[in-house]
Every structure is written in structure tokens, then in C-alpha cells.
Short mmCIF file of C-alpha atoms (C1' of nucleotides) in Angstrom, two decimals:
data_model
loop_
_atom_site.label_atom_id
_atom_site.label_comp_id
_atom_site.label_asym_id
_atom_site.label_seq_id
_atom_site.Cartn_x
_atom_site.Cartn_y
_atom_site.Cartn_z
CA UNK A 15 0.00 0.00 0.00
CA UNK A 16 2.67 2.41 1.03
CA UNK A 17 4.84 0.88 -1.64
CA UNK A 18 2.85 2.69 -4.26
CA UNK A 19 3.30 5.95 -2.49
CA UNK A 20 6.99 5.64 -2.07
CA UNK A 21 7.62 4.40 -5.58
CA UNK A 22 9.64 7.45 -6.36
CA UNK A 23 8.40 10.07 -8.74
CA UNK A 24 4.97 9.04 -9.78
CA UNK A 25 2.92 12.14 -10.34
CA UNK A 26 -0.34 10.31 -10.62
CA UNK A 27 -1.80 8.93 -7.45
CA UNK A 28 -4.87 6.74 -6.93
CA UNK A 29 -7.78 7.95 -4.90
CA UNK A 30 -6.91 5.93 -1.83
CA UNK A 31 -3.62 7.69 -1.43
CA UNK A 32 -5.25 11.05 -1.81
CA UNK A 33 -7.71 10.00 0.86
CA UNK A 34 -4.93 8.98 3.22
CA UNK A 35 -2.99 12.13 2.70
CA UNK A 36 -5.90 14.49 3.12
CA UNK A 37 -7.83 12.56 5.71
CA UNK A 38 -10.89 12.65 3.48
CA UNK A 39 -13.07 9.65 2.80
CA UNK A 40 -12.76 8.20 -0.65
CA UNK A 41 -16.42 8.85 -1.19
CA UNK A 42 -15.98 12.49 -0.32
CA UNK A 43 -13.25 12.90 -2.88
CA UNK A 44 -15.40 11.32 -5.55
CA UNK A 45 -18.16 13.65 -4.52
CA UNK A 46 -15.87 16.67 -4.86
CA UNK A 47 -14.87 15.51 -8.27
CA UNK A 48 -18.49 15.20 -9.26
CA UNK A 49 -19.01 18.74 -8.01
CA UNK A 50 -16.12 19.86 -10.13
CA UNK A 51 -13.80 20.84 -7.30
CA UNK A 52 -11.04 18.51 -8.45
CA UNK A 53 -10.37 16.65 -11.64
CA UNK A 54 -8.74 13.32 -12.37
CA UNK A 55 -7.58 11.31 -15.30
CA UNK A 56 -8.46 7.66 -15.76
CA UNK A 57 -6.28 4.63 -16.18
CA UNK A 58 -6.96 2.08 -18.90
CA UNK A 59 -8.96 0.20 -16.30
CA UNK A 60 -11.06 3.29 -15.58
CA UNK A 61 -9.55 4.08 -12.23
CA UNK A 62 -8.98 7.65 -11.14
CA UNK A 63 -5.52 9.10 -10.96
CA UNK A 64 -4.96 12.44 -9.32
CA UNK A 65 -2.10 14.85 -9.52
CA UNK A 66 -0.14 15.22 -6.34
CA UNK A 67 -1.05 18.87 -6.40
CA UNK A 68 -4.66 17.87 -5.98
CA UNK A 69 -3.83 16.90 -2.44
CA UNK A 70 -3.08 20.55 -1.86
CA UNK A 71 -6.22 21.54 -3.62
CA UNK A 72 -8.29 19.29 -1.41
CA UNK A 73 -6.52 20.46 1.69
CA UNK A 74 -7.44 23.95 0.75
CA UNK A 75 -11.04 22.87 0.55
CA UNK A 76 -10.80 21.51 4.06
CA UNK A 77 -9.39 24.73 5.38
CA UNK A 78 -12.02 26.79 3.68
CA UNK A 79 -14.78 24.59 4.99
CA UNK A 80 -13.41 25.05 8.42
CA UNK A 81 -13.90 28.72 7.96
CA UNK A 82 -17.51 28.04 7.22
CA UNK A 83 -17.51 28.39 3.46
CA UNK A 84 -19.89 26.23 1.49
CA UNK A 85 -18.68 24.14 -1.40
CA UNK A 86 -20.15 26.60 -3.86
CA UNK A 87 -18.13 29.45 -2.44
CA UNK A 88 -15.04 27.34 -2.33
CA UNK A 89 -15.59 26.44 -5.93
CA UNK A 90 -15.61 30.11 -6.77
CA UNK A 91 -12.30 30.66 -5.03
CA UNK A 92 -10.76 27.67 -6.68
CA UNK A 93 -12.00 28.72 -10.06
CA UNK A 94 -9.23 31.27 -10.07
CA UNK A 95 -6.70 28.51 -9.77
CA UNK A 96 -5.26 27.00 -12.92
CA UNK A 97 -6.92 23.66 -13.51
CA UNK A 98 -4.41 20.93 -13.87
CA UNK A 99 -1.46 23.23 -13.60
CA UNK A 100 0.27 23.09 -10.26
CA UNK A 101 -0.79 26.15 -8.32
CA UNK A 102 2.04 28.47 -7.46
CA UNK A 103 2.99 29.96 -4.16
CA UNK A 104 1.45 33.20 -5.29
CA UNK A 105 -1.82 31.48 -6.15
CA UNK A 106 -2.08 30.16 -2.64
CA UNK A 107 -1.11 33.42 -1.07
CA UNK A 108 -3.74 35.29 -2.99
CA UNK A 109 -6.44 32.88 -1.98
CA UNK A 110 -5.24 32.66 1.58
CA UNK A 111 -5.46 36.40 1.89
CA UNK A 112 -8.98 36.27 0.64
CA UNK A 113 -9.77 33.74 3.34
CA UNK A 114 -8.10 35.93 5.89
CA UNK A 115 -10.48 38.75 5.24
CA UNK A 116 -13.33 36.27 5.53
CA UNK A 117 -12.13 35.37 8.98
CA UNK A 118 -11.68 38.98 9.90
CA UNK A 119 -15.23 39.87 9.11
CA UNK A 120 -16.51 36.86 10.97
CA UNK A 121 -14.57 37.89 14.03
CA UNK A 122 -15.96 41.38 13.76
CA UNK A 123 -19.48 40.10 13.47
CA UNK A 124 -19.05 37.91 16.50
CA UNK A 125 -17.54 40.74 18.46
CA UNK A 126 -20.45 42.98 17.66
CA UNK A 127 -22.85 40.27 18.67
CA UNK A 128 -21.02 39.81 21.92
CA UNK A 129 -21.28 43.46 22.72
CA UNK A 130 -24.98 43.42 22.08
CA UNK A 131 -25.34 40.37 24.25
CA UNK A 132 -23.48 42.13 27.04
CA UNK A 133 -25.95 44.97 26.91
CA UNK A 134 -28.74 42.45 27.12
CA UNK A 135 -27.26 40.76 30.12
CA UNK A 136 -26.94 44.13 31.73
CA UNK A 137 -30.53 45.10 31.15
CA UNK A 138 -32.04 41.78 32.04
CA UNK A 139 -33.35 41.70 28.55
CA UNK A 140 -36.99 41.23 29.18
CA UNK A 141 -37.97 44.14 27.02
CA UNK A 142 -37.34 41.93 24.09
CA UNK A 143 -39.14 43.98 21.50
CA UNK A 144 -36.41 46.53 21.59
CA UNK A 145 -33.55 44.15 22.14
CA UNK A 146 -30.81 44.62 19.60
CA UNK A 147 -30.17 40.92 19.44
CA UNK A 148 -33.38 39.81 17.99
CA UNK A 149 -34.53 42.67 16.05
CA UNK A 150 -36.32 41.36 13.01
CA UNK A 151 -35.00 43.88 10.51
CA UNK A 152 -31.55 43.34 11.76
CA UNK A 153 -31.89 39.64 11.40
CA UNK A 154 -33.03 39.91 7.84
CA UNK A 155 -30.23 42.28 7.02
CA UNK A 156 -27.62 40.05 8.55
CA UNK A 157 -28.73 36.99 6.65
CA UNK A 158 -27.36 37.80 3.22
CA UNK A 159 -26.17 35.17 0.80
CA UNK A 160 -24.42 31.93 1.55
CA UNK A 161 -25.26 29.11 3.87
CA UNK A 162 -27.36 30.53 6.63
CA UNK A 163 -25.88 28.35 9.30
CA UNK A 164 -22.63 30.18 9.13
CA UNK A 165 -22.98 32.71 11.88
CA UNK A 166 -24.74 35.36 9.90
CA UNK B 9 -56.44 40.02 13.59
CA UNK B 10 -54.77 42.55 15.76
CA UNK B 11 -57.93 42.61 17.78
CA UNK B 12 -57.04 39.28 19.29
CA UNK B 13 -53.65 40.53 20.27
CA UNK B 14 -54.87 43.67 21.91
CA UNK B 15 -57.65 42.01 23.78
CA UNK B 16 -56.08 42.89 27.05
CA UNK B 17 -54.60 40.27 29.31
CA UNK B 18 -54.93 37.05 27.51
CA UNK B 19 -51.99 34.89 28.40
CA UNK B 20 -52.63 32.30 25.74
CA UNK B 21 -51.83 33.28 22.20
CA UNK B 22 -52.45 31.40 18.97
CA UNK B 23 -49.58 30.34 16.77
CA UNK B 24 -50.08 33.11 14.24
CA UNK B 25 -49.44 35.78 16.82
CA UNK B 26 -46.34 34.02 18.01
CA UNK B 27 -45.21 33.89 14.41
CA UNK B 28 -45.77 37.60 13.94
CA UNK B 29 -44.03 38.54 17.11
CA UNK B 30 -40.98 36.38 16.55
CA UNK B 31 -40.73 36.66 12.81
CA UNK B 32 -40.78 32.90 12.54
CA UNK B 33 -42.91 31.00 10.06
CA UNK B 34 -45.85 29.18 11.56
CA UNK B 35 -44.45 25.96 10.18
CA UNK B 36 -41.16 26.57 11.95
CA UNK B 37 -42.88 27.03 15.27
CA UNK B 38 -44.79 23.81 14.81
CA UNK B 39 -41.51 22.16 13.97
CA UNK B 40 -39.90 23.47 17.14
CA UNK B 41 -42.79 22.18 19.14
CA UNK B 42 -42.39 18.78 17.55
CA UNK B 43 -38.73 18.91 18.51
CA UNK B 44 -39.70 19.73 22.06
CA UNK B 45 -38.27 23.23 22.15
CA UNK B 46 -41.57 24.80 23.07
CA UNK B 47 -44.82 23.45 24.35
CA UNK B 48 -48.40 24.51 23.81
CA UNK B 49 -51.79 23.68 25.15
CA UNK B 50 -54.73 23.00 22.90
CA UNK B 51 -58.11 24.63 22.71
CA UNK B 52 -61.25 22.56 22.57
CA UNK B 53 -60.99 22.79 18.83
CA UNK B 54 -57.44 21.41 18.89
CA UNK B 55 -55.69 24.65 18.13
CA UNK B 56 -52.41 25.52 19.77
CA UNK B 57 -52.22 28.19 22.40
CA UNK B 58 -48.85 29.42 23.56
CA UNK B 59 -47.86 31.32 26.62
CA UNK B 60 -46.65 34.82 25.95
CA UNK B 61 -43.39 33.83 27.54
CA UNK B 62 -42.89 31.37 24.71
CA UNK B 63 -42.29 34.32 22.46
CA UNK B 64 -39.23 35.00 24.55
CA UNK B 65 -38.29 31.39 24.48
CA UNK B 66 -38.44 31.34 20.71
CA UNK B 67 -36.55 34.58 20.44
CA UNK B 68 -33.86 33.01 22.49
CA UNK B 69 -33.73 30.18 20.02
CA UNK B 70 -33.22 32.68 17.24
CA UNK B 71 -30.40 34.36 19.03
CA UNK B 72 -28.71 31.11 19.81
CA UNK B 73 -29.02 29.94 16.23
CA UNK B 74 -27.41 33.11 15.15
CA UNK B 75 -24.47 32.19 17.27
CA UNK B 76 -24.24 28.97 15.36
CA UNK B 77 -25.79 26.60 17.86
CA UNK B 78 -27.77 23.68 16.52
CA UNK B 79 -31.25 22.95 17.76
CA UNK B 80 -29.97 20.09 19.88
CA UNK B 81 -27.59 22.34 21.74
CA UNK B 82 -30.22 24.97 22.16
CA UNK B 83 -32.52 22.35 23.55
CA UNK B 84 -29.90 21.55 26.14
CA UNK B 85 -29.66 25.16 27.21
CA UNK B 86 -33.39 25.55 27.35
CA UNK B 87 -33.76 22.40 29.37
CA UNK B 88 -32.58 24.38 32.35
CA UNK B 89 -35.50 26.74 31.98
CA UNK B 90 -38.69 25.99 33.86
CA UNK B 91 -41.19 24.58 31.44
CA UNK B 92 -44.39 26.46 31.52
CA UNK B 93 -43.29 28.84 34.21
CA UNK B 94 -42.37 32.26 32.96
CA UNK B 95 -38.59 32.48 32.95
CA UNK B 96 -37.19 35.10 35.25
CA UNK B 97 -34.67 37.78 34.55
CA UNK B 98 -32.10 35.65 36.30
CA UNK B 99 -32.91 32.66 34.11
CA UNK B 100 -32.19 34.69 31.02
CA UNK B 101 -29.07 36.20 32.44
CA UNK B 102 -27.68 32.81 33.28
CA UNK B 103 -28.31 31.47 29.83
CA UNK B 104 -27.11 34.62 28.15
CA UNK B 105 -23.85 34.35 30.00
CA UNK B 106 -23.51 30.81 28.82
CA UNK B 107 -23.98 32.06 25.29
CA UNK B 108 -21.43 34.72 25.87
CA UNK B 109 -18.79 32.18 26.67
CA UNK B 110 -19.80 30.30 23.55
CA UNK B 111 -19.12 33.40 21.52
CA UNK B 112 -15.87 33.98 23.34
CA UNK B 113 -14.54 30.59 22.46
CA UNK B 114 -15.63 30.96 18.87
CA UNK B 115 -13.78 34.21 18.63
CA UNK B 116 -10.73 32.61 20.12
CA UNK B 117 -10.86 29.74 17.71
CA UNK B 118 -11.16 32.09 14.79
CA UNK B 119 -8.33 34.20 16.05
CA UNK B 120 -6.09 31.20 16.37
CA UNK B 121 -7.04 30.12 12.88
CA UNK B 122 -6.23 33.54 11.58
CA UNK B 123 -2.83 33.48 13.17
CA UNK B 124 -2.08 30.14 11.64
CA UNK B 125 -3.25 31.36 8.30
CA UNK B 126 -0.94 34.34 8.59
CA UNK B 127 1.97 32.03 9.13
CA UNK B 128 0.93 30.11 6.08
CA UNK B 129 0.74 33.19 3.96
CA UNK B 130 4.16 34.12 5.19
CA UNK B 131 5.70 30.79 4.34
CA UNK B 132 3.97 30.31 1.04
CA UNK B 133 2.49 27.23 2.55
CA UNK B 134 3.53 24.68 0.02
CA UNK B 135 4.98 22.38 2.62
CA UNK B 136 1.48 21.39 3.44
CA UNK B 137 2.26 18.29 5.42
CA UNK B 138 3.51 20.39 8.23
CA UNK B 139 1.04 23.21 7.83
CA UNK B 140 -0.78 23.91 11.07
CA UNK B 141 -3.97 24.66 9.23
CA UNK B 142 -4.69 21.28 7.88
CA UNK B 143 -3.16 19.01 10.28
CA UNK B 144 -5.29 15.91 10.52
CA UNK B 145 -5.04 15.37 14.27
CA UNK B 146 -5.87 18.94 14.83
CA UNK B 147 -8.86 18.72 12.61
CA UNK B 148 -10.19 15.69 14.39
CA UNK B 149 -9.67 17.32 17.75
CA UNK B 150 -11.43 20.46 16.71
CA UNK B 151 -14.45 18.66 15.36
CA UNK B 152 -16.17 17.67 18.57
CA UNK B 153 -19.90 17.33 18.92
CA UNK B 154 -22.59 19.39 17.33
CA UNK B 155 -23.24 20.36 13.76
CA UNK B 156 -19.96 20.11 11.94
CA UNK B 157 -20.62 23.07 9.72
CA UNK B 158 -20.30 25.47 12.59
CA UNK B 159 -16.71 26.54 12.38
CA UNK B 160 -15.20 23.66 14.26
"C1'" DA C 24 -75.79 31.64 10.19
"C1'" DT C 25 -72.38 32.16 7.02
"C1'" DG C 26 -68.12 33.32 5.08
"C1'" DC C 27 -63.35 33.54 5.29
"C1'" DA C 28 -58.97 33.67 7.55
"C1'" DA C 29 -56.48 31.07 10.55
"C1'" DC C 30 -55.70 26.69 12.13
"C1'" DC C 31 -55.07 21.51 11.98
"C1'" DT C 32 -52.42 16.89 10.47
"C1'" DC C 33 -49.80 14.11 7.78
"C1'" DA C 34 -46.62 13.32 4.19
"C1'" DA C 35 -43.46 14.63 1.09
"C1'" DG C 36 -39.82 17.64 -0.59
"C1'" DC C 37 -35.56 20.44 -0.61
"C1'" DA C 38 -30.64 21.91 0.03
"C1'" DG C 39 -26.17 20.77 1.49
"C1'" DG C 40 -22.74 17.37 2.14
"C1'" DC C 41 -21.77 13.34 2.16
"C1'" DT C 42 -22.09 7.88 3.27
"C1'" DT C 43 -23.83 3.42 2.33
"C1'" DT C 44 -25.03 -0.46 -0.37
"C1'" DA C 45 -24.78 -3.56 -4.18
"C1'" DG C 46 -22.73 -5.63 -7.65
"C1'" DA C 47 -18.92 -5.56 -10.73
"C1'" DT C 48 -13.97 -4.79 -12.17
"C1'" DC C 49 -9.03 -3.94 -11.59
"C1'" DA C 50 -4.28 -4.70 -10.07
"C1'" DA C 51 -0.69 -6.69 -7.59
"C1'" DG C 52 1.58 -10.29 -4.69
"C1'" DC C 53 2.33 -15.17 -4.08
"C1'" DG D 20 -3.50 -18.35 -11.97
"C1'" DC D 21 -5.63 -16.94 -7.94
"C1'" DT D 22 -6.76 -14.41 -4.08
"C1'" DT D 23 -7.27 -10.13 -1.96
"C1'" DG D 24 -7.76 -5.41 -1.54
"C1'" DA D 25 -8.58 -1.24 -4.01
"C1'" DT D 26 -11.52 0.81 -7.15
"C1'" DC D 27 -15.63 1.52 -10.13
"C1'" DT D 28 -20.81 3.11 -10.95
"C1'" DA D 29 -25.40 4.17 -9.75
"C1'" DA D 30 -28.82 4.83 -6.76
"C1'" DA D 31 -30.48 5.33 -2.37
"C1'" DG D 32 -30.09 6.94 2.35
"C1'" DC D 33 -29.05 10.16 6.24
"C1'" DC D 34 -29.03 14.38 9.02
"C1'" DT D 35 -30.47 19.22 9.78
"C1'" DG D 36 -33.90 22.53 9.53
"C1'" DC D 37 -37.38 23.62 7.68
"C1'" DT D 38 -41.24 24.51 3.74
"C1'" DT D 39 -44.96 23.02 0.83
"C1'" DG D 40 -49.13 20.72 -0.32
"C1'" DA D 41 -53.37 18.43 0.20
"C1'" DG D 42 -57.45 18.03 2.43
"C1'" DG D 43 -60.05 19.19 6.39
"C1'" DT D 44 -61.68 22.02 10.81
"C1'" DT D 45 -62.24 26.21 13.85
"C1'" DG D 46 -63.65 30.45 15.23
"C1'" DC D 47 -64.49 35.42 14.84
"C1'" DA D 48 -66.99 39.11 12.45
"C1'" DT D 49 -70.97 40.52 10.30
#
DNA sequence: ATGCAACCTCAAGCAGGCTTTAGATCAAGC
DNA sequence: GCTTGATCTAAAGCCTGCTTGAGGTTGCAT
């Protein structure tokens, strides 16, 4: 099993290896391929072979998911990456910076929410109609696009 | 319609009023009841009647969801609230504080992630095996219980 | 007393993100 | 050559958090 991995310079790796390296389930990788997030070539026997660089690509997906991005959003980010060509350091830096600002705004949002919550704790928060935290308008405004479970 | 609402001191309100006051869809409220997050009594004609305090209860659910908690977690928090008895100021304060620490730890997690990401941007992050951001162990450890889409 | 909005109960559906199952094929070591 | 493990496809299933639809009942105003 490991033999295949250590067989020197083989740029094309089977799905199982990619799974091991990324920690993803094989089925998840196939799913990502179906979604168009990674691509593979096929062997004569119709088995997938991935580029080593796809391990990086998939790892990026994992990071982005951790930040709360949905696959669709991740796809958008990745679309700027050259398909098939090994992404450069600069590619990754650019995308990473974009993620950084994502994180920043999430932190800001949470901080604002915390401040509001503090006010509520202070006031006992039984006058809920005027409570900043569950103001309807506010809620609607905060929702925006993207998966709604991601701390809007 | 509003007549019913303004009919003075009627402690039991129909689902539509609850919906209006909370901004929730009627169907969502019924769903929450099914899940056991709120309770209602029935009229002779089998219609739900909620306590006014349930509006607060539901609002709390909305706030908590906004913080990224899943319904199961919210249920746990609410379990500490007296069912049927109107929650006191202290009840809400206690729970709000618990939420506050939730937010705090989320902010911390995000901040740590941001720091790691900064390192990655600095290093170009092509030596991904050793990259803090997608270390497998780390990922597993961070996962924990609850909905996995909430910024583990 | 009648009309109409609000309410009721199932049951099914949807979106996102995968996993599971079934049945078949491939590839590599002995 | 054979066994064994990895891989393949396609379709179905699962979980969360609801919404939608169908078909029927209640209850308030006039």
C-alpha cells in the first residue's frame, strides 16, 4: 500500500492515497470531483488518478470549509486557480489572503454580537421587543447570501 | 387580527401571533414544538395556544441559532429553563452568560485560525504536510460534537 | 348563520454534504 | 492463476432545519 506511495516520482496517485494524505473519505473525494472541485484522469482500467497537487487543492477545501464556506463558495475561489497546472505559491497566497479577510469579518461580526449580548445581560433583557439581538430587521439584514448556518 | 392581540390580558396566544411577534414561520414554530423546544396547550378545537413567555423562548432560540448553535444544543440550554413557568430575569441572564462564553470561544478559535493562516501566507504554505492549518489530528480534535458546519 | 382567515395533520420535498449499499472490475503479490 | 484489496458506478439513504401541499376544521366578524 505504502509501496505505491513511495515508488519514487509518480505524479499520478490513486484515490486511496489522496484519501490517506488528506484525511478525506474516498467517497468524499469522488463527490468533490463530481461537483467539479477537483479533476482526475483515468487509467486504462477506468480508475482515477490524481495529480499530487490535488492533495493541496483538497486540503485547501478543508481549510475553507473550516472557515464556514460552502462548497459553492469554495468552488468560486478555486475557479481562479489553474486547472491541472500546479498552483504556485502566489496562487495560494492570494487565496489565503482572501480567506483571511473572511475570517476577519466573521470575528468582527461575533464581536459585535457579543457586545450586544453584554448589553442584554446588563438590562435583564426582558424588554425583548427593543432588544438589539433579535430585532427582526436586523436579522433579515444580517442573513445575506451563503449558507445561513454560518454565523450570519 | 390585531384585535385578538390587543384584547387585554390574555396569556394564551395562537400560533399566528407568536409567528408575527418572533418573525418565525408558523411551520417553523410547529416544527420546534415537535422537537420539544416549546410546548403549547390545545383549545377545545385542537388549536395551539402558547404562553406569551414562549415568544421570549423562541426569540432566544433565534439568538442562539445566530451564534451557530444547533437545535440540539439549544434544547440543552433551554432544558434548564422551567417549562411552563415564565422564565425570570435571572434565568435569562444565566443562559445569556452561557452564550457569551460560547461566543468567546468561537472568537478565540477564529483568532487562532487567523494566526495560523498568517503564518501560512508568510511561508507560502507549500509544505502542506507540516502546515498547522490542515493538520489531521488537529482537525479531528477540533471537530467535537454538534453540527460540523459550525466553524469547528 | 355564514363566510373567510387562521388553524389543523400528515406526508413529502428540498438543500447541502456526504455515506452506504450492491454488484462488478481492476491490479498486484504469491 | 488466484486471491485479496482497491476501485468503479449508480442509486439510495441520512441528518439538519425547515417549507410546501393536500385536504379538512375552527372560530371570529358581520
